[in-house]
Amino acid sequence: MSTELNVKVTARTGEALGVISLELRAADGSPLPPFGAGAHIDVHLPVRDAQGRFLVRQYSLCNDPAEQDRYVIGVGRDPNSRGGSLWLQDQLQVGDLLHISAPRNNFPLDESAAHSVLVAGGIGITPLLAMSRRLRTLGRPWTLYYCARTPERAAFLEELRAMPARVVPVFDGLPGGEPLDLGSVIADAPADAHLYCCGPASLMEAFELAAARRPRQQVHVEWFKPRAAAAHAQAQSERPFDITLARGRMMLHVPVGKSILDVLIEAGVAIPHSCCDGVCGTCETRVIEGVPEHRDAVLLGEAANISDRMMVCVSRSAGPHLTLDL
Ligand code: FES
């Protein structure tokens, strides 16, 4: 498993309708591992899923990356919650202890960009808030489009409005409100701008479509749920395949209905993992030989044709065999 930290909840604040922020500090008062804008932590919850496993959920850090004594996360009340966000919202109190991972960043900010365009939907504002804080520190220009149903649901809005950026709120739940015109947003962005999006799947998919002609390395998305396309691929008939562990000098068979991660754990191979949903990046493994079939949201967001690494919790093999650096 990834490195775990023990933290204490030191503040809990209502930020908007259905959104709270939680301030976490090391239980022993020591400094916390540093993080970059866009990073997230895994939060281990005392809530079990339908299979009896404890839930692990990913939350972006939204405070200033310069702070070393605390992490702040935003938690939205998810109507489709499988128990994680509801437990954090309804049960967790100031003074309670939590186990979390060290920060990991699948959504890093390009700090050298001449201009950055940030598109947030709902609770997806959290990594973009950390980016805004960092861009302010760097003195770089940026534009933030912030989509929410109504102003009452837009967490951190006043703070963002006070920043030296162009902040464009988009409230499609107000009378006469319209969804964000992503085609215009992308068309208006300077050619060298880096573009970022985090929010609900519908917004992310529309953003990727609108930005499809921009250079891939300038388009950044952060998924916190498996993609619909990946889930669809998952549901399609799977093929069995074999894996060779180059360092362990072991060959294993991955049957239909089991993931590479399942097979590794059964064989007693220690491999870091967390979400098991293809969204956190913890189980990333180097591929030495063979072609992976990516079904995760981490590498699909970066470049679908990456063949030297894969998330073994959900991704499979395009051919009959893979050799992994394990
Ligand atoms: Fe999270 Fe594999 S365990 S991506």
Short mmCIF file of C-alpha atoms in Angstrom, two decimals, residues 97 99 118 164 171 193 267 277 287 297:
data_model
loop_
_atom_site.label_atom_id
_atom_site.label_comp_id
_atom_site.label_asym_id
_atom_site.label_seq_id
_atom_site.Cartn_x
_atom_site.Cartn_y
_atom_site.Cartn_z
CA LEU A 97 -8.21 10.94 13.36
CA HIS A 99 -5.48 7.67 7.78
CA LEU A 118 -9.01 26.44 -15.74
CA PRO A 164 -5.89 38.64 -9.56
CA PHE A 171 -24.68 29.27 -13.16
CA ALA A 193 -2.29 28.30 -23.11
CA ALA A 267 0.28 -14.75 -5.67
CA ASP A 277 -10.89 1.82 -9.85
CA VAL A 287 5.60 -2.50 -18.84
CA ALA A 297 -8.68 7.34 -16.09
#
